[in-house]
Amino acid sequence: MSDFDAEAVAERLKAKSRMRRKIRTYAQRQSVLDEHTFELLKLDVAGCNAIQLQDWLSERGVAVNTSTIYRWLYRNRESK
């Protein structure tokens, strides 16, 4: 029989991963869309959908997915 202890190895690897994991700062949680809050909310009120907002953002060099825009709008709309 082998003296291999899979549980001990797994625990050691998990501990190593925890040490390597970075703590997220506030700046890391900010969205690139936050820089365009005023414009995005005004365009949303004007009736633009997420695809149109994605097009508008791409004109400004911001590459985001429409699902990101949907989630951002859901969190940032005043009337939920």
Short mmCIF file of C-alpha atoms in Angstrom, two decimals:
data_model
loop_
_atom_site.label_atom_id
_atom_site.label_comp_id
_atom_site.label_asym_id
_atom_site.label_seq_id
_atom_site.Cartn_x
_atom_site.Cartn_y
_atom_site.Cartn_z
CA MET A 1 0.00 0.00 0.00
CA SER A 2 1.01 3.58 -0.61
CA ASP A 3 1.43 6.21 2.07
CA PHE A 4 -0.36 8.75 -0.10
CA ASP A 5 -2.87 10.82 1.90
CA ALA A 6 -5.16 12.54 -0.60
CA GLU A 7 -6.98 14.53 2.09
CA ALA A 8 -3.74 15.96 3.48
CA VAL A 9 -2.52 16.92 0.02
CA ALA A 10 -5.89 18.52 -0.84
CA GLU A 11 -5.86 20.50 2.42
CA ARG A 12 -2.30 21.68 1.75
CA LEU A 13 -3.22 22.78 -1.78
CA LYS A 14 -6.34 24.61 -0.54
CA ALA A 15 -4.29 26.45 2.10
CA LYS A 16 -1.78 27.42 -0.57
CA SER A 17 -4.61 28.80 -2.75
CA ARG A 18 -6.04 30.79 0.16
CA MET A 19 -2.65 32.42 0.78
CA ARG A 20 -2.27 33.28 -2.90
CA ARG A 21 -5.78 34.73 -3.23
CA LYS A 22 -5.83 38.52 -3.30
CA ILE A 23 -8.18 40.54 -1.16
CA ARG A 24 -10.48 42.62 -3.33
CA THR A 25 -10.30 46.34 -2.79
CA TYR A 26 -13.08 48.83 -3.37
CA ALA A 27 -11.49 49.94 -6.65
CA GLN A 28 -11.63 46.38 -7.97
CA ARG A 29 -15.37 46.25 -7.33
CA GLN A 30 -16.05 49.39 -9.32
CA SER A 31 -17.41 48.97 -12.80
CA VAL A 32 -16.04 50.65 -15.91
CA LEU A 33 -19.65 51.71 -16.48
CA ASP A 34 -19.52 53.86 -13.33
CA GLU A 35 -17.51 56.43 -15.30
CA HIS A 36 -20.54 56.88 -17.58
CA THR A 37 -23.31 56.78 -14.97
CA PHE A 38 -24.99 60.06 -15.91
CA GLU A 39 -25.04 59.35 -19.63
CA LEU A 40 -26.15 55.71 -19.29
CA LEU A 41 -29.02 56.57 -16.99
CA LYS A 42 -30.17 59.43 -19.24
CA LEU A 43 -30.04 57.16 -22.30
CA ASP A 44 -31.95 54.48 -20.37
CA VAL A 45 -34.69 56.98 -19.49
CA ALA A 46 -34.74 58.09 -23.13
CA GLY A 47 -35.62 54.53 -24.12
CA CYS A 48 -32.34 53.00 -25.28
CA ASN A 49 -31.97 49.27 -24.75
CA ALA A 50 -28.81 47.45 -23.62
CA ILE A 51 -27.67 46.73 -27.17
CA GLN A 52 -27.92 50.42 -28.09
CA LEU A 53 -26.05 51.32 -24.91
CA GLN A 54 -23.38 48.76 -25.79
CA ASP A 55 -23.01 50.43 -29.20
CA TRP A 56 -22.75 53.86 -27.58
CA LEU A 57 -20.11 52.58 -25.15
CA SER A 58 -18.11 50.94 -27.94
CA GLU A 59 -17.95 54.31 -29.69
CA ARG A 60 -16.16 55.51 -26.54
CA GLY A 61 -13.77 52.55 -26.43
CA VAL A 62 -15.56 50.62 -23.66
CA ALA A 63 -16.05 46.93 -24.45
CA VAL A 64 -18.73 45.33 -22.27
CA ASN A 65 -21.27 42.57 -22.69
CA THR A 66 -24.98 43.36 -22.79
CA SER A 67 -25.54 41.22 -19.69
CA THR A 68 -23.13 43.51 -17.82
CA ILE A 69 -25.18 46.51 -18.91
CA TYR A 70 -28.43 44.83 -17.82
CA ARG A 71 -27.00 44.06 -14.36
CA TRP A 72 -25.50 47.53 -14.02
CA LEU A 73 -28.79 49.20 -14.97
CA TYR A 74 -30.71 47.01 -12.53
CA ARG A 75 -28.41 48.07 -9.68
CA ASN A 76 -28.27 51.76 -10.63
CA ARG A 77 -31.80 52.67 -11.70
CA GLU A 78 -33.52 54.92 -9.21
CA SER A 79 -36.91 53.25 -9.52
CA LYS A 80 -36.50 49.51 -9.13
#
